[in-house]
mmCIF file of C-alpha atoms and ligand atoms in Angstrom:
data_model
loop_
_atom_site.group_PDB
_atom_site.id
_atom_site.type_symbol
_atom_site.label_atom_id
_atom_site.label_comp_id
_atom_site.label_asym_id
_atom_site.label_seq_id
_atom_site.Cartn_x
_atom_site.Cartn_y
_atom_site.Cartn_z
ATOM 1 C CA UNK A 1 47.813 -129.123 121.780
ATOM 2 C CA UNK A 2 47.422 -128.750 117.991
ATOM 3 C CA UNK A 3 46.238 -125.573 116.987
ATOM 4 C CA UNK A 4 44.833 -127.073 113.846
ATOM 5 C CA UNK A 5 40.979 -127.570 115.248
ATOM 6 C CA UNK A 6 37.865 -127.647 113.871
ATOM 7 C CA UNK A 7 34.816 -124.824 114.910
ATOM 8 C CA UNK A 8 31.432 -126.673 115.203
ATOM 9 C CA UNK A 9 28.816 -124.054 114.946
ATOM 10 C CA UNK A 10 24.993 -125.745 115.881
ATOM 11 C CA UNK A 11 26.526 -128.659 113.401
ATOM 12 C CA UNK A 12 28.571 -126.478 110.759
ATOM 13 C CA UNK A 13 32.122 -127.636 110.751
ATOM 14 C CA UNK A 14 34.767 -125.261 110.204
ATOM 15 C CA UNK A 15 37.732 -127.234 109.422
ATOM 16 C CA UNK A 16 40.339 -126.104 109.746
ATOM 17 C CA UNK A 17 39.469 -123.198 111.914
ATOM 18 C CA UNK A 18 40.830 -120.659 109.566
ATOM 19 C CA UNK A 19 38.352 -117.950 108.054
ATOM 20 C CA UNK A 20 38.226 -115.824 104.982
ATOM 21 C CA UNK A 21 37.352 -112.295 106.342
ATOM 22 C CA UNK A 22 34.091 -110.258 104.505
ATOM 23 C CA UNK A 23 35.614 -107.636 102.537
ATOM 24 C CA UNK A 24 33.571 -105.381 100.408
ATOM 25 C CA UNK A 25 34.332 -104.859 96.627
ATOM 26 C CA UNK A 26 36.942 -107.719 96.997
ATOM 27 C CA UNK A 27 35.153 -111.230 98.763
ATOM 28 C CA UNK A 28 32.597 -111.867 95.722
ATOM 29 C CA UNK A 29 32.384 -115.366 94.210
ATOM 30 C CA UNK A 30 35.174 -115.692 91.969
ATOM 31 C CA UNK A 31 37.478 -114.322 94.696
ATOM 32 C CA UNK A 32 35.816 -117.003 97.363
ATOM 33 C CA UNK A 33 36.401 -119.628 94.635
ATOM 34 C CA UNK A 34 39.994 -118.787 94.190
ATOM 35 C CA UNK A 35 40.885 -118.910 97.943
ATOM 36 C CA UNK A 36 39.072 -121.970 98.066
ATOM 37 C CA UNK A 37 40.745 -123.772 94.884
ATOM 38 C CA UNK A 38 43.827 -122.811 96.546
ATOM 39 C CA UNK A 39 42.903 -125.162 99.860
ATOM 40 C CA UNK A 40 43.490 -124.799 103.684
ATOM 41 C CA UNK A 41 40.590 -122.420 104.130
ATOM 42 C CA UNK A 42 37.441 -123.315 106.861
ATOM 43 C CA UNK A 43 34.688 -121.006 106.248
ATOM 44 C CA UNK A 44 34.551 -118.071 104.112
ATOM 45 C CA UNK A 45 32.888 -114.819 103.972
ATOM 46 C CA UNK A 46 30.719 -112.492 101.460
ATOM 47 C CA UNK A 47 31.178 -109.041 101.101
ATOM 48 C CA UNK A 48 28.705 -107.239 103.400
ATOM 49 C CA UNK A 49 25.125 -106.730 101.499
ATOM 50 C CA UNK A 50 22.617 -104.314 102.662
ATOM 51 C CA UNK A 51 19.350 -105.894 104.013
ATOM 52 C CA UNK A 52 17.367 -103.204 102.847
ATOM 53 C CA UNK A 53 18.765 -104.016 99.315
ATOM 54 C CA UNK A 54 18.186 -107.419 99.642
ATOM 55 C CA UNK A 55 14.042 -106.904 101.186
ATOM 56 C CA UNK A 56 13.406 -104.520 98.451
ATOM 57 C CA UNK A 57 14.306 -106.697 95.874
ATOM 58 C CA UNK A 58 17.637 -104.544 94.626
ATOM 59 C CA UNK A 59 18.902 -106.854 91.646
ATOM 60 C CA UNK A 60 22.430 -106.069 92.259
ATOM 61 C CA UNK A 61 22.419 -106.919 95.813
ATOM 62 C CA UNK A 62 20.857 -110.038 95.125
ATOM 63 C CA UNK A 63 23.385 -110.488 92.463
ATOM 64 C CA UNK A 64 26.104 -110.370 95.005
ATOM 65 C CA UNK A 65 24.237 -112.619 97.313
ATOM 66 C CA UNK A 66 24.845 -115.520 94.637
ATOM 67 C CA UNK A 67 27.919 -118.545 94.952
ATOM 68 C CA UNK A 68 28.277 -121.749 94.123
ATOM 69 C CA UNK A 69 28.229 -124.901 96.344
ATOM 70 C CA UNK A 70 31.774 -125.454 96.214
ATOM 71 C CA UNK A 71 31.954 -122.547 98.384
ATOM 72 C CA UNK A 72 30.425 -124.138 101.232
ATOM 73 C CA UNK A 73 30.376 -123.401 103.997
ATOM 74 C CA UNK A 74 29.279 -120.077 103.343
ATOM 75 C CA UNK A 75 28.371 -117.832 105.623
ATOM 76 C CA UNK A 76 26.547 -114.371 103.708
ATOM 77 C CA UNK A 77 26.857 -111.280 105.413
ATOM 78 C CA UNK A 78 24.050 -108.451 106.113
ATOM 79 C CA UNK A 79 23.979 -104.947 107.295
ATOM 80 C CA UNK A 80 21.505 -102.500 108.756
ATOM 81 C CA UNK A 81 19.072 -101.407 111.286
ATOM 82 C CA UNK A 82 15.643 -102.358 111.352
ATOM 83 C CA UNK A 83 15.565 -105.963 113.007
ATOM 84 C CA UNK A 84 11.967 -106.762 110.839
ATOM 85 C CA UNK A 85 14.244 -106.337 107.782
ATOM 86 C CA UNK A 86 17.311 -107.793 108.945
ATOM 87 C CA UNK A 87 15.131 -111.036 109.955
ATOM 88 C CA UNK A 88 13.496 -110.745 106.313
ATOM 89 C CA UNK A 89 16.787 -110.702 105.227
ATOM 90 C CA UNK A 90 17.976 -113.478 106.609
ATOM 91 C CA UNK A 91 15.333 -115.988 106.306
ATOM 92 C CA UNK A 92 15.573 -114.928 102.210
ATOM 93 C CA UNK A 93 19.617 -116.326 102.783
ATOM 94 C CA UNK A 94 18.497 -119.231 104.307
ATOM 95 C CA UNK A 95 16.420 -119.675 101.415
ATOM 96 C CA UNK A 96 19.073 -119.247 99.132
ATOM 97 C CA UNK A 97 21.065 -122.522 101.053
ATOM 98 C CA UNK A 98 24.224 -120.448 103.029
ATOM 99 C CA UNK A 99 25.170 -122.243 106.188
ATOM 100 C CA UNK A 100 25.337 -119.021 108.227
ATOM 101 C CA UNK A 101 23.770 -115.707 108.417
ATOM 102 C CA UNK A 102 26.603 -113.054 109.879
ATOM 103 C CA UNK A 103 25.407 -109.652 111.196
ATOM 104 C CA UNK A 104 28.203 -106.805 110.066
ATOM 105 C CA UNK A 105 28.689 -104.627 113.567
ATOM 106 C CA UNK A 106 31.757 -103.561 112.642
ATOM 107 C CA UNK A 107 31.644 -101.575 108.974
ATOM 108 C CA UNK A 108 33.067 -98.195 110.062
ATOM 109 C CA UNK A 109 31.952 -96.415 107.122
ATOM 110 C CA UNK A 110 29.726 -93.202 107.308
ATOM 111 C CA UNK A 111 26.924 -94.078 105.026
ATOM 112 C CA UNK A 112 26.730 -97.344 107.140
ATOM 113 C CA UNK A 113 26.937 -95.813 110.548
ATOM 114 C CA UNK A 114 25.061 -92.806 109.498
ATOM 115 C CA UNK A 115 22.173 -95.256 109.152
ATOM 116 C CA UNK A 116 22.419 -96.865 112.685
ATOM 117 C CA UNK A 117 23.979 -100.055 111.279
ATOM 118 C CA UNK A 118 27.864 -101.345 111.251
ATOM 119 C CA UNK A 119 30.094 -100.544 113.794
ATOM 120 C CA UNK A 120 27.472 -97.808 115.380
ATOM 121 C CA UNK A 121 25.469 -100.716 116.994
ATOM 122 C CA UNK A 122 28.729 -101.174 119.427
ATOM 123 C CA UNK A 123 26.839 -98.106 120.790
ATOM 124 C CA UNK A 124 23.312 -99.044 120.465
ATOM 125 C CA UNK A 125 23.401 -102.522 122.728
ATOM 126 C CA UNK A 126 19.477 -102.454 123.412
ATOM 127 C CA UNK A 127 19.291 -102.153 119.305
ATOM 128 C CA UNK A 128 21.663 -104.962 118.460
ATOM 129 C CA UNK A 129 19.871 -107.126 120.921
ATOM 130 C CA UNK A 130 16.798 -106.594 119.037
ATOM 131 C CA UNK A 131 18.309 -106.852 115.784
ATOM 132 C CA UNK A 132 19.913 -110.455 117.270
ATOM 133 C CA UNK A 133 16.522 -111.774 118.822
ATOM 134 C CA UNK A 134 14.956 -110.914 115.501
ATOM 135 C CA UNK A 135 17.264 -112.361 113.519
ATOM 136 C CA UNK A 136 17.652 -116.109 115.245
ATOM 137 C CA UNK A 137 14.301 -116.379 115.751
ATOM 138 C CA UNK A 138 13.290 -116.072 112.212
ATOM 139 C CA UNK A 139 16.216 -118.956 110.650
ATOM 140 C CA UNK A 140 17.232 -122.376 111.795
ATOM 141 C CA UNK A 141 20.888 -121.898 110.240
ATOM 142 C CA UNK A 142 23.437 -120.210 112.938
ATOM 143 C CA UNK A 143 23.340 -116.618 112.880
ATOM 144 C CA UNK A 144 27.174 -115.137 114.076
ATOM 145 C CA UNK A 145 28.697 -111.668 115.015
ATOM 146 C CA UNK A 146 31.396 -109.937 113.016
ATOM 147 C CA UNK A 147 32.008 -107.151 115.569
ATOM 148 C CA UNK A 148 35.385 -104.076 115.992
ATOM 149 C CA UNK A 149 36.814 -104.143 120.052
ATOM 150 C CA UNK A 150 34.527 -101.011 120.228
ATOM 151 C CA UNK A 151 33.839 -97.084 118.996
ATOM 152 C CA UNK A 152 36.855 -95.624 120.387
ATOM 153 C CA UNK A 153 39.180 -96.012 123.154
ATOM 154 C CA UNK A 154 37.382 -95.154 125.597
ATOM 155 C CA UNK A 155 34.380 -97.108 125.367
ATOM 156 C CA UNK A 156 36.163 -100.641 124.464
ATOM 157 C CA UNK A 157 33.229 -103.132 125.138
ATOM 158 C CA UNK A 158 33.938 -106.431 123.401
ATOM 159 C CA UNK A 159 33.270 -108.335 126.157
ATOM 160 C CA UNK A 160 30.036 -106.637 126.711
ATOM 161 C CA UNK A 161 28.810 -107.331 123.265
ATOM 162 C CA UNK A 162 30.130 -110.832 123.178
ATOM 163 C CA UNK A 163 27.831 -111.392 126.263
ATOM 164 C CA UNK A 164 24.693 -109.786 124.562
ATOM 165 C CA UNK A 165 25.333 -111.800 121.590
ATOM 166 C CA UNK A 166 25.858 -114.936 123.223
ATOM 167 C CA UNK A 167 22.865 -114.227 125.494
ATOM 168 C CA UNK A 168 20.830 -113.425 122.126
ATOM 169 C CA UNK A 169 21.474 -116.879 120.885
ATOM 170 C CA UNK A 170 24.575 -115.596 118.467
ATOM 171 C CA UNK A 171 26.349 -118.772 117.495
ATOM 172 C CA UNK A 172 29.597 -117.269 116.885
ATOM 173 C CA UNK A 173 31.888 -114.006 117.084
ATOM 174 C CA UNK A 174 34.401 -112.900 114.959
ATOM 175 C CA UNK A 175 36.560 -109.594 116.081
ATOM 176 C CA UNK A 176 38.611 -107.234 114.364
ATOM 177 C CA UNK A 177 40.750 -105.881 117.280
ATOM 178 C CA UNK A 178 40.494 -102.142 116.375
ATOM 179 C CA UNK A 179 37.924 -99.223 117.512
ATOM 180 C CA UNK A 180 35.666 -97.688 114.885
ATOM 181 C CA UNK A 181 37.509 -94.698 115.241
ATOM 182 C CA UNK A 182 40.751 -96.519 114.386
ATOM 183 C CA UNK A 183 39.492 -97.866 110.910
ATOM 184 C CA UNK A 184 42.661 -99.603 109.991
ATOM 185 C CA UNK A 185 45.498 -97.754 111.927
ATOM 186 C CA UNK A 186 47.419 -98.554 114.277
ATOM 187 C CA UNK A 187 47.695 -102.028 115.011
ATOM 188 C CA UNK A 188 45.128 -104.790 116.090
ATOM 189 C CA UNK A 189 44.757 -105.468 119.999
ATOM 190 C CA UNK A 190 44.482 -109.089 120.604
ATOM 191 C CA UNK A 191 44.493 -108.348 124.320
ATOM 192 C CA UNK A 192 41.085 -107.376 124.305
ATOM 193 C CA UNK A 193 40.124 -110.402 121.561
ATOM 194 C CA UNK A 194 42.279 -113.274 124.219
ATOM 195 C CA UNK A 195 39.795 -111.372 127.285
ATOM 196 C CA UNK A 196 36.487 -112.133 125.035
ATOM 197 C CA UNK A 197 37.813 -115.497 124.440
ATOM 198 C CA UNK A 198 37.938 -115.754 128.314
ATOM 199 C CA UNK A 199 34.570 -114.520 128.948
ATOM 200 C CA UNK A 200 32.461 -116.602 126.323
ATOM 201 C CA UNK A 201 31.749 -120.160 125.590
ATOM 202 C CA UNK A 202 30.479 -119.799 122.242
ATOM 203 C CA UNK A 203 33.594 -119.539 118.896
ATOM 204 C CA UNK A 204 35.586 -116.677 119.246
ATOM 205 C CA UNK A 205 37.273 -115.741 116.054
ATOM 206 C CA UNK A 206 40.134 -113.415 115.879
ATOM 207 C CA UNK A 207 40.888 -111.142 113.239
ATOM 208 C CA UNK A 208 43.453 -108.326 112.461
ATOM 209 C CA UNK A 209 46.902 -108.138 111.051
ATOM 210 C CA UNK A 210 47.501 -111.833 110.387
ATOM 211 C CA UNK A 211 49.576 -111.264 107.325
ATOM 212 C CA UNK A 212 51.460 -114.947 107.795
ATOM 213 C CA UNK A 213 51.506 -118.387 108.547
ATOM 214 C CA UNK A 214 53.709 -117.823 112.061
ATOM 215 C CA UNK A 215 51.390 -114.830 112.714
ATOM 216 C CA UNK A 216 48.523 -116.966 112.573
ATOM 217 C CA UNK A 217 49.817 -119.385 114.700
ATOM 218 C CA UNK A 218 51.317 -116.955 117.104
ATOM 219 C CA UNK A 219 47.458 -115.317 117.408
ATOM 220 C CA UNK A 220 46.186 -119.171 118.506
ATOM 221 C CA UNK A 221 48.410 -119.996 120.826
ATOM 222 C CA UNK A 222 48.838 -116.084 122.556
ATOM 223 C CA UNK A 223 44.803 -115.556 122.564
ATOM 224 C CA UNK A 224 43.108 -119.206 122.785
ATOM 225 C CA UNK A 225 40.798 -117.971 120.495
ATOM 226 C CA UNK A 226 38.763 -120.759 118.515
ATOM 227 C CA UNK A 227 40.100 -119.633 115.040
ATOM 228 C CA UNK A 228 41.691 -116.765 113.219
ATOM 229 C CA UNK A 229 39.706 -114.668 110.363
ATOM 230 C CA UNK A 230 42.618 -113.272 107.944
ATOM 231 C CA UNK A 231 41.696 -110.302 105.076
ATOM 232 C CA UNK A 232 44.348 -108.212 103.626
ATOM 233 C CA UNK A 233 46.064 -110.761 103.695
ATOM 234 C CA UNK A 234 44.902 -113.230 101.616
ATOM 235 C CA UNK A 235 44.666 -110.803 99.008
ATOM 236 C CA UNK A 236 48.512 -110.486 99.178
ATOM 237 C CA UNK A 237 49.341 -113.887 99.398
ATOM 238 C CA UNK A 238 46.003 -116.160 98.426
ATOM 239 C CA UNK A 239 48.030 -119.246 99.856
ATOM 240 C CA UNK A 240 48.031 -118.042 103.570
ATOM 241 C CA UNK A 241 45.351 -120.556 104.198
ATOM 242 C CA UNK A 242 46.978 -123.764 102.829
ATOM 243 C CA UNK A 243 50.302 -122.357 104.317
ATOM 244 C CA UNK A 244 48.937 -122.196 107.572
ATOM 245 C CA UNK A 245 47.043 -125.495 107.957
ATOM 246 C CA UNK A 246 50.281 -127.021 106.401
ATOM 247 C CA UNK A 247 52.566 -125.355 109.317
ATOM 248 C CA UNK A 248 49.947 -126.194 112.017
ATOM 249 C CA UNK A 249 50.335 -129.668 111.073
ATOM 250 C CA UNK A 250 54.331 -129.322 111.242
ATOM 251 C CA UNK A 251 54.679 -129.474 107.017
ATOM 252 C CA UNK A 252 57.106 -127.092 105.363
ATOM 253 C CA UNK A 253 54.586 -124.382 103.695
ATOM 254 C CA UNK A 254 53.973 -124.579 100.469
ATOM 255 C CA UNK A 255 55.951 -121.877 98.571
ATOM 256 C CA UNK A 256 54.310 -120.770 94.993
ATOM 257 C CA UNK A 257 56.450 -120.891 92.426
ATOM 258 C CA UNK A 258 57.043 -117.639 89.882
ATOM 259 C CA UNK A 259 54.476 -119.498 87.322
ATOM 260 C CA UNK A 260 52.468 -120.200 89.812
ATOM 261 C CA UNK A 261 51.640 -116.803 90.614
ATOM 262 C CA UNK A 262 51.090 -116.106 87.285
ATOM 263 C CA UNK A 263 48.965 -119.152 86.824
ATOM 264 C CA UNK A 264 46.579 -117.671 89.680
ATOM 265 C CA UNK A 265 46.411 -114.288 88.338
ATOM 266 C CA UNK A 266 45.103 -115.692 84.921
ATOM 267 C CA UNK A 267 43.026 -118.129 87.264
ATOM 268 C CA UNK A 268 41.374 -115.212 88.924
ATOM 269 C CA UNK A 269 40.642 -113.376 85.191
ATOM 270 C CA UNK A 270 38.985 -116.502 84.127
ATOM 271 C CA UNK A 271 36.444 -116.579 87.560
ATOM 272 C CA UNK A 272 36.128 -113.217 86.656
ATOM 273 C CA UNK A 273 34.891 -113.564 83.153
ATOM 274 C CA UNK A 274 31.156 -113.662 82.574
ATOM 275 C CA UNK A 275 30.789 -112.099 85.538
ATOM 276 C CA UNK A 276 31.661 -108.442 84.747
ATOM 277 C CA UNK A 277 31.508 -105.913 81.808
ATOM 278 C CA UNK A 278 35.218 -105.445 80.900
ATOM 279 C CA UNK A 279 36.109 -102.146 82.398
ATOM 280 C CA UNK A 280 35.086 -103.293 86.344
ATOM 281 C CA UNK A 281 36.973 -106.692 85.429
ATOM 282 C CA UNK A 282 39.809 -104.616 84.119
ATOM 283 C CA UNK A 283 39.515 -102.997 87.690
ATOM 284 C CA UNK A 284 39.361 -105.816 89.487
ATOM 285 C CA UNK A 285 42.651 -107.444 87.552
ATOM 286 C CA UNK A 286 44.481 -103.987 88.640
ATOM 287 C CA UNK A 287 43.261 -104.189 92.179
ATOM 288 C CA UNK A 288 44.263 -107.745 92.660
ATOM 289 C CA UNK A 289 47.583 -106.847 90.862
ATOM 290 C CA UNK A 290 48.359 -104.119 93.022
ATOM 291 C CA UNK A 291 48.341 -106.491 96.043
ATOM 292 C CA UNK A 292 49.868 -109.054 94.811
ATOM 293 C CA UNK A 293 52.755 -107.935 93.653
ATOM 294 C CA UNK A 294 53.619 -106.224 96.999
ATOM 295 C CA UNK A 295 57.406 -107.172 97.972
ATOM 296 C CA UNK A 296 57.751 -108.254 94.639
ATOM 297 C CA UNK A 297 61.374 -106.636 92.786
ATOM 298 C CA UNK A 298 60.533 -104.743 90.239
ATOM 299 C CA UNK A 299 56.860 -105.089 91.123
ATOM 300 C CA UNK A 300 56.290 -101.353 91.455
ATOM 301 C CA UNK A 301 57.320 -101.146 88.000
ATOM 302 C CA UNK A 302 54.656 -103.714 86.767
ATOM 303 C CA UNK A 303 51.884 -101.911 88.769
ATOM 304 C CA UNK A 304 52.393 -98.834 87.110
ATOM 305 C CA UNK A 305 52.006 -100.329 83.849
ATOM 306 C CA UNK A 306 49.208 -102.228 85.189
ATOM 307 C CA UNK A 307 47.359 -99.250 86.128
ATOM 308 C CA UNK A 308 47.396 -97.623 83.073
ATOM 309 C CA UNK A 309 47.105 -100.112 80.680
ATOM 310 C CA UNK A 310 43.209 -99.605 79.040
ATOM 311 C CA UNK A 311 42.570 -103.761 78.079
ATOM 312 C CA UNK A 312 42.740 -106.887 79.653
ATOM 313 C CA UNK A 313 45.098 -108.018 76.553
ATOM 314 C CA UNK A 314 47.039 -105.069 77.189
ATOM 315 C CA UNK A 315 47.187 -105.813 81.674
ATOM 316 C CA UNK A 316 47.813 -109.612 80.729
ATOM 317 C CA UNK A 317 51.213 -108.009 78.452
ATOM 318 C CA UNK A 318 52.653 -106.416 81.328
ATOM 319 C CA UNK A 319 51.971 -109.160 83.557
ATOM 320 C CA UNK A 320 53.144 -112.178 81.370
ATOM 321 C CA UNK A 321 56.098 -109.921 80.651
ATOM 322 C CA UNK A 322 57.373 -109.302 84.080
ATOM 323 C CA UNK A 323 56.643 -113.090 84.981
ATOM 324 C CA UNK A 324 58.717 -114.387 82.434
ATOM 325 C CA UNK A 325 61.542 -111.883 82.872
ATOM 326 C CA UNK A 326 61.727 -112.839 86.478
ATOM 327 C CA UNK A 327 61.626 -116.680 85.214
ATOM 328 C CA UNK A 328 64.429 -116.093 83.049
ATOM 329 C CA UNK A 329 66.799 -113.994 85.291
ATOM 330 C CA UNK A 330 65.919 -116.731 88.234
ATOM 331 C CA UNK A 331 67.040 -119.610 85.646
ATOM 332 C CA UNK A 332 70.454 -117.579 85.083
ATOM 333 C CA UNK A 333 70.938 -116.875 88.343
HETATM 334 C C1 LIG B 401 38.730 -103.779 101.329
HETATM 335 C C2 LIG B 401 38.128 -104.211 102.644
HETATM 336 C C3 LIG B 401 36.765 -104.419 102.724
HETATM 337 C C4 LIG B 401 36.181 -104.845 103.928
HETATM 338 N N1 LIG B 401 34.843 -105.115 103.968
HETATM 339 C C5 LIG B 401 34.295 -105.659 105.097
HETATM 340 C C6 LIG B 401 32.944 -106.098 105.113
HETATM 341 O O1 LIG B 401 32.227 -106.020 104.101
HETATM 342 N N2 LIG B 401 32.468 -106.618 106.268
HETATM 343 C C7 LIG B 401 33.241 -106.740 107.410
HETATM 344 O O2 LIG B 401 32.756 -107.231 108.432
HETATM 345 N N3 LIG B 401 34.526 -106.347 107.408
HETATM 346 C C8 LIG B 401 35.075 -105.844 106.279
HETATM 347 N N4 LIG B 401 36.398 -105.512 106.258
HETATM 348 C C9 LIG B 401 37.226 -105.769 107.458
HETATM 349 C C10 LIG B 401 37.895 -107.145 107.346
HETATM 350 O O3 LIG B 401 36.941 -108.177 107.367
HETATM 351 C C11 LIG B 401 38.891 -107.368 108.498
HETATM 352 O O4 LIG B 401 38.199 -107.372 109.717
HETATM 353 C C12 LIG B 401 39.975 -106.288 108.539
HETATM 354 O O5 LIG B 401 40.509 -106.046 107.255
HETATM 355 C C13 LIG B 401 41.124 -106.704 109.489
HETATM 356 O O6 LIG B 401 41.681 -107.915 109.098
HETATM 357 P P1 LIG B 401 43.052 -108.008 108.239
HETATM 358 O O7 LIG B 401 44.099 -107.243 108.995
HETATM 359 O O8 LIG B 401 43.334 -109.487 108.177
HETATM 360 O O9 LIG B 401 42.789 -107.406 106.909
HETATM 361 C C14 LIG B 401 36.993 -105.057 105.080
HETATM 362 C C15 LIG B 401 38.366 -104.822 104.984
HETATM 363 C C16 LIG B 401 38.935 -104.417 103.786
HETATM 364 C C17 LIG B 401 40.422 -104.196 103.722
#
């Protein structure tokens, strides 16, 4: 059996079943269009956006609600509490013409959990329900479940939840395989993904610690999950998706070239532009940067130049630099 499938969700089509994870401060437009540009990706993600932001009219987090239709499908992401303004919230991203509506219960951060939303509904099932009914009955597009394998060790309840939300009329469930208490150590437990897998029939995506092509495939064909959600890395190495799809369908994986990699990072600056005041774009060049130049020789090097230059001119110096150092030493060599 091919592991290159498509993921029908109540008539969206995932194809191929490979998913951009949500990642805050990182999965806004001009990120989503880059990964998309660079092909092989199914579905992608927003960054999480608070629903009480979004129902009180918050322009920023309506601002980060926007994307373009050659983003589609798009599936927007909410957090919170109160299932009156989580269904608010959703019928105004219905409005706005996603395909899905995902429910974050997985955001281990304080502020989130403090407020009874994220990763503290793993321990609030009769609250999550509500949130769930609330939710589906107010939209016609799928609603889906971005869930962790549960708080802590000792109360690991995927399959639990993935019953609730498939009982709630959830269309879909993505899971990171770690515990709220875990955040992002140790490593991902797919065990516990490949027994939710087992216990549902609606899409299980699988996420955590797919960092390549083989790894993705490995995940499919260990678990029997539906499709694989990657994150940290696609930031690394954009071209996971495309490499994956390519090796699921037995092609050699595309391998970017030096220029290549430069080409995207100026690709990325010019999504960017328009978009943000220089010093957050500036930011957002040295945070891609950082990432990307992981494994890279002498990318350390460039990264601390990166970091401290002050201007784009002056982080697009260091970065055409190094490219065309490594261009020229790869020629001679
Ligand atoms: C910078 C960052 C921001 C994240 N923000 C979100 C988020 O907004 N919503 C969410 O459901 N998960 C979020 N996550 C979790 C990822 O979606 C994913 O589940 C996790 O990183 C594990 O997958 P990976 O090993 O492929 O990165 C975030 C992760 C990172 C690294």
């Amino acid at each position: 059996m091919s592991e290159l499938q498509r993921i029908n969700i109540a008539g969206v089509t995932i194809e191929p079943n490979l998913v951009l994870a949500p990642m805050a401060g990182v999965t806004d437009s001009s990120f989503r269009r880059l990964i998309k540009e660079l092909g092989g990706v199914g579905l992608i993600v927003t960054e999480f956006i608070s629903v009480e932001g979004l129902t009180r009219g918050n322009l920023r987090t309506h601002r980060m609600m926007k994307f373009l239709a050659e983003e589609r499908p798009l599936s927007i992401q909410i957090f919170g509490y109160d299932p009156v303004r989580m269904a608010e919230a959703a019928e105004i991203i219905q409005e706005s013409g996603a395909d899905i509506v995902d429910i974050n219960c997985g955001c281990p951060a304080k502020k989130v959990v403090k407020g009874g939303g994220g990763s503290s509904l793993l321990r609030d099932l009769p609250q999550m329900e509500r949130i769930l009914k609330a939710v589906v009955q107010a939209v016609s597009i799928p609603v889906t479940m971005k869930i962790r394998i549960g708080w802590d060790d000792a109360t690991v309840n995927a399959v639990e939840v993935a019953r609730v939300i498939e009982g709630c009329g959830g269309k879909m469930v993505a899971i990171h395989g770690r515990t709220r208490v875990q955040g992002y150590s140790g490593r991902a437990n797919w065990d516990v993904i490949a027994a939710v897998k087992r216990a549902v029939s609606i899409p299980v995506v699988g996420c955590g610690d797919v960092t390549t092509p083989s790894s993705a495939l490995d995940r499919l064909r260990e678990t029997g999950v539906d499709g694989v959600m990657i994150g940290r890395g696609a930031i690394s190495n954009p071209w996971i998706f495309r490499q994956t799809s390519e090796l699921m369908r037995s092609i050699e994986p595309y391998a970017p070239s030096l220029l290549e990699k430069q080409r995207v990072l100026h690709r990325y600056h010019d999504l960017l532009r328009g978009e943000l005041p220089e010093r957050a774009l500036a930011g957002k060049l040295k945070q891609m940067c950082g990432y990307f130049t992981h494994g890279l020789p002498g990318g350390a090097r460039l990264r601390e130049s990166v970091f401290h230059s002050q201007t784009i001119s002056e982080i697009f110096g260091h970065i055409d630099l190094y490219f065309s150092t490594m261009m020229a030493r790869s020629a001679i060599a």
